[in-house]
Backbone as a ProteinNet text record, in pm:
[ID]
protein_1_A
[PRIMARY]
MSPSAYSFPAPLQKVLSKLPPYPGSVLFVAGLNLALARHLPPDTLRLLDGKKLRIQAKDAGVGFDFIWRDGSFSAARHTGATDLAISASVHDFLLLVQRKEDPDTLFFSRRLIMEGDTELGLLVKNTLDSIDLSVFSPSNLLPARLFGRKAG
[TERTIARY]
87.9	-10.2	98.1	67.6	140.2	142.3	251.8	203.8	115.8	45.6	-32.6	-231.7	-176.7	-314.7	-425.4	-370.1	-464.7	-368.9	-403.3	-396	-479.7	-407.3	-426.9	-512.4	-668.6	-730	-590.2	-600.4	-503.5	-515	-764.4	-768.8	-749.8	-778.7	-728.4	-624.8	-527.6	-402.1	-379.4	-419.6	-389	-473.2	-499.9	-554.8	-493.8	-467.6	-422.4	-262.5	-208.5	-30.5	-30	-155.8	-208.6	-156.2	-225.8	-282.5	-113.3	-90.5	6.4	43.9	196.2	166.3	116.2	173.8	185.2	15.6	-49.1	-246.8	-220.8	-130.7	-234.4	-108.5	-7.4	87.6	8.3	-5	-134.3	-197.6	-316.9	-371.9	-332.7	-220.6	-101.8	-74.5	-30.2	19.6	-118.6	-196.9	-293.3	-276.9	-403.8	-371	-269.3	-121.3	-54.4	-95	-73.3	-96.5	-184	-288.6	-455.6	-388.4	-377.5	-392.6	-256.6	-119.5	62.1	112.1	187.7	216.9	230.3	111	106.4	173.6	176.7	254	349.5	424.1	562.8	637.1	756.9	806.1	922.7	918.4	1040.3	1146.2	1269.6	1371.2	1351.5	1251.1	1229.5	1118.9	1089.5	1128	1225.8	1319.6	1449.9	1486.8	1489.7	1528.3	1495.7	1364.8	1264.3	1249.1	1300.4	1278.1	1447.9	1327.4	1382	1405.8	1409.8	1428.5	1324.9	1380.7	1311.1	1269	1107.3	1080.2	995.4	946.1	851.8	751.8	675.1	617.5	531.9	561.5	476.2	396.7	311.5	216.9	251	400.4	406.2	255	193.8	128.4	-48.3	33.3	-167.1	-71.9	29.3	174	48	173.2	111.8	230.4	258.8	420.9	322.2	458.2	374.2	489.6	528.1	628	631.1	707.5	661.5	803.9	757.1	887.5	856.3	870.2	887.4	999.2	922.8	987.4	870.3	907.3	784.9	717.7	690.4	607.1	518.8	482.9	445.1	527.9	399.6	428.4	376	464.7	477	435.9	363.8	426.6	520.2	551.4	711.7	666.1	722.2	827.7	955.1	986.4	1121.9	1174.7	1294.7	1385.3	1517.3	1489.5	1649.7	1603	1760.5	1723	1648.4	1606	1475.1	1556.2	1550.5	1613.9	1647.5	1512.8	1450.7	1300.1	1326.2	1155.1	1095.4	1051.2	994.8	844.7	837.7	746.2	681.3	640.8	549.5	403.2	338.9	159.6	100.8	-3.1	-127.4	-154.6	-155.2	-249.4	-67.1	9.9	110.6	117.9	75.8	64.2	-27.8	-129.8	-273	-243.5	-153.8	-155.4	-31.4	3.2	144.1	65.7	30.9	-135.5	-199.4	-235.6	-380.6	-237.7	-146	-12.3	-23.4	-105.8	-95.9	-11.3	134.3	299.8	337.8	422.6	626.2	655.2	733.3	802	947.9	939.3	1038.1	1078.5	977.4	940.7	890.5	881	816.6	945.3	1027.2	1173.6	1219	1277.7	1350.4	1309.1	1120.8	1092.1	1095.4	1139.9	1156.8	1036.6	987.1	822	789.6	862.1	855.3	1066.4	1047.9	1184.7	1184.3	1263.4	1377.5	1467.9	1465	1556.6	1667.2	1767	1798.6	1851.7	1854.5	1968.2	1880.4	1976.2	1956.1	1897	1967.5	1931	1765.1	1783.1	1650.8	1583.8	1583.6	1420.2	1430	1519.7	1534.3	1436.4	1447.2	1398.1	1226.3	1197	1089	1025.2	1101.1	982.5	967.1	1170.2	1087.1	1026.5	1041.7	909.2	739.3	775.5	597.7	552.6	651.4	581.8	530.2	617.2	578	484.4	378.6	300.9	157	83.2	-93.5	-210.6	-226.7	-298.6	-374.3	-411	-573.4	-590.3	-457.8	-441.7	-508.7	-581.9	-573	-751.2	-872.3	-954.7	-1003.5	-1131.3	-1163.8	-1254.7	-1283.4	-1330.9	-1218.3	-1058.2	-984	-919.5	-948.4	-938.5	-1006	-1153.1	-1277.9	-1281.9	-1375.8	-1430.9	-1493.7	-1470.9	-1591.3	-1713.5	-1787.7	-1864.9	-1966.6	-1888.1	-1960.1	-1943.6	-1962.9	-1939.5	-1963.9	-2087.9	-2151.3	-2059.1	-1996	-1853	-1833.3	-1793.2	-1722.2	-1626.1	-1574.2	-1464.7	-1380.4	-1215.8	-1110	-1063
-90	-59.3	104.4	240.5	311.9	473.4	511.5	604.3	749.8	757.2	818.1	808.2	622.6	571.2	654.9	716	812.8	876.2	1007.1	1034.4	1081	1155.6	1232.6	1317.2	1337	1462.9	1541	1701.3	1770.8	1824.7	1884.8	1947.3	1861.6	1710.4	1650.7	1675.5	1669	1700.2	1805.3	1901.9	2086.5	2002.6	1956.6	1914.3	1896.5	1726.7	1655.9	1694.9	1733.3	1801.6	1896.4	1942.8	2048.8	2004.7	1864.5	1735.1	1740.9	1821.2	1718	1585.9	1558.5	1447.6	1321.8	1345.7	1233.7	1190.6	1242.2	1168.3	1105.3	1103.3	1022	906.3	900.7	797.2	728	819.2	656.2	573	648.3	517.5	482.8	499.2	344	277.7	315	264	123	177.6	71.8	42.3	36.6	-63.5	-178.3	-160	-222.8	-336.4	-263.2	-392.9	-418.3	-347.4	-472.9	-595.5	-561.9	-638.1	-744	-631.1	-717.6	-791.6	-719.7	-733.2	-935.7	-918.5	-1103.9	-1186.1	-1166.2	-1243.3	-1144.8	-1129.1	-1113.3	-1183.2	-1240.4	-1390	-1305.8	-1352.3	-1315.2	-1280.8	-1346.9	-1302.4	-1178.4	-1126.8	-1014	-938.7	-918.9	-864.6	-830.7	-908.3	-810.5	-747.1	-785.7	-694.4	-557.6	-501.1	-384.2	-312.7	-383	-350.9	-186.2	-104	29	103.2	19	127.5	235	341.6	504.2	403.7	407.9	388.9	496.6	494.7	656.3	558.3	601	538.4	693.5	673.5	800.8	846.3	878.2	847.3	1015.2	1032.8	1129.6	1213.1	1162.6	1257.5	1269.8	1234.3	1241.5	1315.4	1372.9	1478.2	1464.8	1323.2	1284.2	1148.7	1136.9	1032.4	961.4	861.8	757.5	772.9	824	823.5	660.5	586.7	469.8	412.6	329.7	215.4	117.1	-42.5	-123.3	-100.4	-185.6	-131.6	-179.3	-228	-327.2	-370.8	-503	-595.8	-520.6	-455.9	-344.9	-217.3	-190	-110	77.7	152.1	299.6	421.2	546.4	592.7	736.6	780.6	863.4	928	1044	1209.5	1137	1172.5	1119.3	1197.3	1305.7	1446.1	1398.7	1405.7	1405.9	1252.5	1128.5	1069.9	935.5	858.6	753.4	669.8	542.9	439.1	367.9	413.3	309.7	385.7	506.7	557.7	475.4	460.3	414.4	487.7	540.6	576.3	557.8	662.1	599	639.8	651.2	723.7	636.8	688.9	602.7	522	503.2	417.7	275	351.2	217.6	203.9	201.1	177.6	16.1	101.3	32.4	-124.7	-48.9	-238.4	-302.3	-233.2	-327.2	-421.3	-371.5	-435.7	-574.5	-503.1	-567.3	-723.6	-615	-733.6	-774.5	-636	-594.9	-611.5	-545.2	-463.4	-548	-580.7	-520.8	-478.5	-489.7	-355	-363.3	-445.4	-405.2	-344.7	-445.6	-320	-161.4	-171.7	-11.7	55.4	-48.8	74.4	73.4	-32.9	19.7	187	159.6	230.4	338	355.2	494.3	531	463.4	467.4	454.9	383.2	335.1	366.2	423.3	520.2	468.9	441.2	358.4	382.9	468.8	539.4	538.1	503	460.3	304	268.2	130.6	40.8	21.9	-63.4	-272.5	-356.9	-470.6	-364.8	-297	-310.5	-302.1	-245.7	-221.5	-339.2	-427.6	-566.6	-626.7	-605	-734.7	-678.8	-570.9	-517.9	-614.3	-585.3	-594.4	-744.1	-883.4	-1021.3	-1025.7	-988.8	-1005.3	-987.9	-861.4	-868.3	-940.8	-946.5	-1020.5	-1203.7	-1227.6	-1361.3	-1380.3	-1213.6	-1271.6	-1263.2	-1393.3	-1420.7	-1332	-1334	-1177.6	-1196.5	-1337.5	-1355.4	-1322.9	-1246.6	-1200.5	-1045.6	-1036.5	-875.4	-836.5	-1044.6	-1003.5	-1015.3	-884.1	-864.9	-927.2	-1072.6	-1141.2	-1258.6	-1183.2	-1233.2	-1088.1	-982.9	-892.3	-844.8	-858.7	-836	-962.2	-926.1	-984.4	-1100.9	-1253.2	-1359	-1269.6	-1297.5	-1290.6	-1208.4	-1069.8	-1031.8	-1082.4	-1196.4	-1266.5	-1402.3	-1392.1	-1555	-1685.1	-1684.8	-1741.7	-1795.6	-1825.5	-1835.9	-1863.6	-1782.2	-1709.1	-1893.6	-1899.6	-2061.3	-1984.9
-22.4	-11.8	21.7	-88	-66.3	40	60.5	250.7	194.5	67	35.9	7.8	55.7	41.8	165.9	280.8	377.9	386.6	415	536.1	655.9	764.9	891.1	788.9	897	872.1	924	922.2	898.5	1065.2	1028.7	1200.8	1318.2	1294	1380.7	1452.2	1317.5	1478	1431.4	1444.3	1504.1	1656.5	1685.6	1796.7	1898.7	1862.4	1918.7	1954.5	1831.6	1902.9	2013.5	2071.6	2166.8	2228.5	2265.2	2359.6	2485.9	2596.2	2681	2621.2	2654.3	2604.8	2801.6	2844.8	2895.6	2939.7	2956.4	3014	2923.1	2720.2	2692.2	2675.6	2742.2	2710.5	2915.4	2952.9	3092.3	3016.1	2877	2879.6	2752.5	2723.6	2611.1	2687.4	2872.4	2884.5	3000.5	2991	3031.2	2953.6	2819.3	2710.1	2704.8	2680.8	2638.5	2785.8	2878.1	2984.9	3010.9	2956.8	2911.9	2867.4	2692.8	2639.1	2573.1	2639.4	2554.6	2707	2823.4	2905.2	2948.3	3006.4	3035.2	2899	2755.7	2714.7	2665.1	2675.8	2645.9	2788.9	2703.2	2740.4	2873.3	2984.3	3091.7	3034.4	2932.4	2874.1	2798.7	2764.8	2661.5	2811.7	2894.7	2999.6	3080.6	3128.4	3104.2	3133.7	2975	2863.3	2830	2840.1	2829	2992.4	3094.2	3238.4	3268	3260.9	3209.3	3165.3	3090.4	2902.1	2911.5	2854	2768.4	2617.4	2634.8	2519.8	2488.6	2301.7	2276	2152.1	2148.4	2035.4	2013.2	1847	1748.4	1674.9	1647.3	1575.4	1445.8	1370.5	1272.5	1318.1	1149.8	1154.7	1260.9	1354.1	1462.6	1535.1	1526.5	1629	1742.5	1732.9	1887.5	1989.8	2074.6	2105.4	2258.2	2290.6	2436.1	2503.7	2612.2	2612.1	2789.7	2731.1	2887.3	2935.6	3041.3	3058.4	3090.5	3065.8	3150.3	3285.3	3414.5	3524.9	3653.8	3751.1	3861.9	3793.1	3679.6	3655.2	3537.6	3560.5	3430.9	3306.3	3256.3	3137.5	3229.7	3269.8	3304	3243.5	3244.1	3147.7	3210.9	3142.2	3221.7	3102.7	3186.7	3114.7	3096	3007.7	2938.4	2889.8	2954.8	2989.5	2930.3	2835	2746.7	2664.2	2594.5	2519.1	2561.4	2470.1	2511.1	2489.3	2474.3	2429.9	2313.8	2289.9	2170.9	2119.1	2003.3	1959.2	1856.6	1852.5	1743.7	1626.5	1566.7	1475.3	1337.4	1309.2	1200.8	1179.2	1059.7	1054.4	1139.1	1124.4	1229.3	1121.8	1016.9	933.5	884.2	872.9	896.1	1074.6	1114.9	1231.1	1258.5	1208.8	1207.5	1072.1	979.2	927.8	983.4	1048.8	1108.9	1215.9	1310.8	1396.9	1386.1	1269.1	1143.2	1095.6	1087.9	992.2	832.5	798.1	645.5	563.8	666.7	629.8	737.1	692.2	721.3	756.2	881.1	1005	956.5	841.8	784.7	654.3	545.6	410.6	484.6	595.9	576.7	713.3	642.7	794.9	672.7	527.4	404.5	316.7	318.8	301	359.7	486.4	537.6	622	637.6	673.3	788	810.4	988.4	1045.4	1149.1	1190	1289.2	1360.3	1549.1	1511.7	1574.6	1658.3	1759.8	1830.2	1912.3	1926.4	2033.9	2014.3	1951.7	1822.6	1794.4	1876.6	1870.8	1963.1	2040.8	2165.8	2154.9	1991.8	1982.9	1838.7	1774.7	1762.3	1693.8	1741.6	1923.6	2037.7	2075.5	2046.8	2012	1928.3	1796.9	1658.1	1672.3	1711.2	1735.1	1768.3	1903	1991.9	1977.7	1895.9	1810.8	1763.4	1652.1	1565.6	1559.5	1742.5	1729.6	1858.4	1829.2	1897.2	1832	1912.6	1803.3	1842.1	1683.5	1701.3	1741.3	1808.5	1905.9	2027.3	2061.4	2237.3	2215.1	2078	2125.9	2099	2059	2041	2187	2172.8	2268.9	2324.4	2337.5	2365.8	2462.3	2423.7	2550.7	2580.9	2556.3	2691.7	2799.5	2768	2836	2972.5	3058.9	3145.8	3075.2	3063.8	3013.5	3075.1	3108.5	3121.1	3054.4	2994.7	2921.6	2746.3	2800.1	2677.5	2648.2	2830.1	2830.2	2814.4	2921.2	2970.1	3083.5	3108	3202.4	3277.4	3361.5	3398.5	3441.9	3367.5	3406.8	3370.9
[MASK]
++++++++++++++++++++++++++++++++++++++++++++++++++++++++++++++++++++++++++++++++++++++++++++++++++++++++++++++++++++++++++++++++++++++++++++++++++++++++

């Protein structure tokens, strides 16, 4: 898919770029902890411990700063450099999450940018690639009683 297939609405970008980053980071890590944290291998979590991470949606004008510490992701207010910053457009992040686009393809076409610790970047990429997408299904994220199942 071409990078111009989707263009983030400029008026919405103007509004989002004015918001302070920390509250958004709190919401972002809540989602990470709910959907992702329990699926990450212990060796990966040890390597992530204390690392300053940033995800930035360039076209939306938003970024989320976070860190893995004390058994969960936490919102952070990074001052100075991060250990790893990953940026792309909202559309390209959506394509990645849906596995409709390969991260290597986006990286080599300069649509996905990773800055900082290369080894950490490869760890994050390979870990996310290894996760079964069904873990993000609403029925796996929300309480079983909402789907008529008994909690097990």
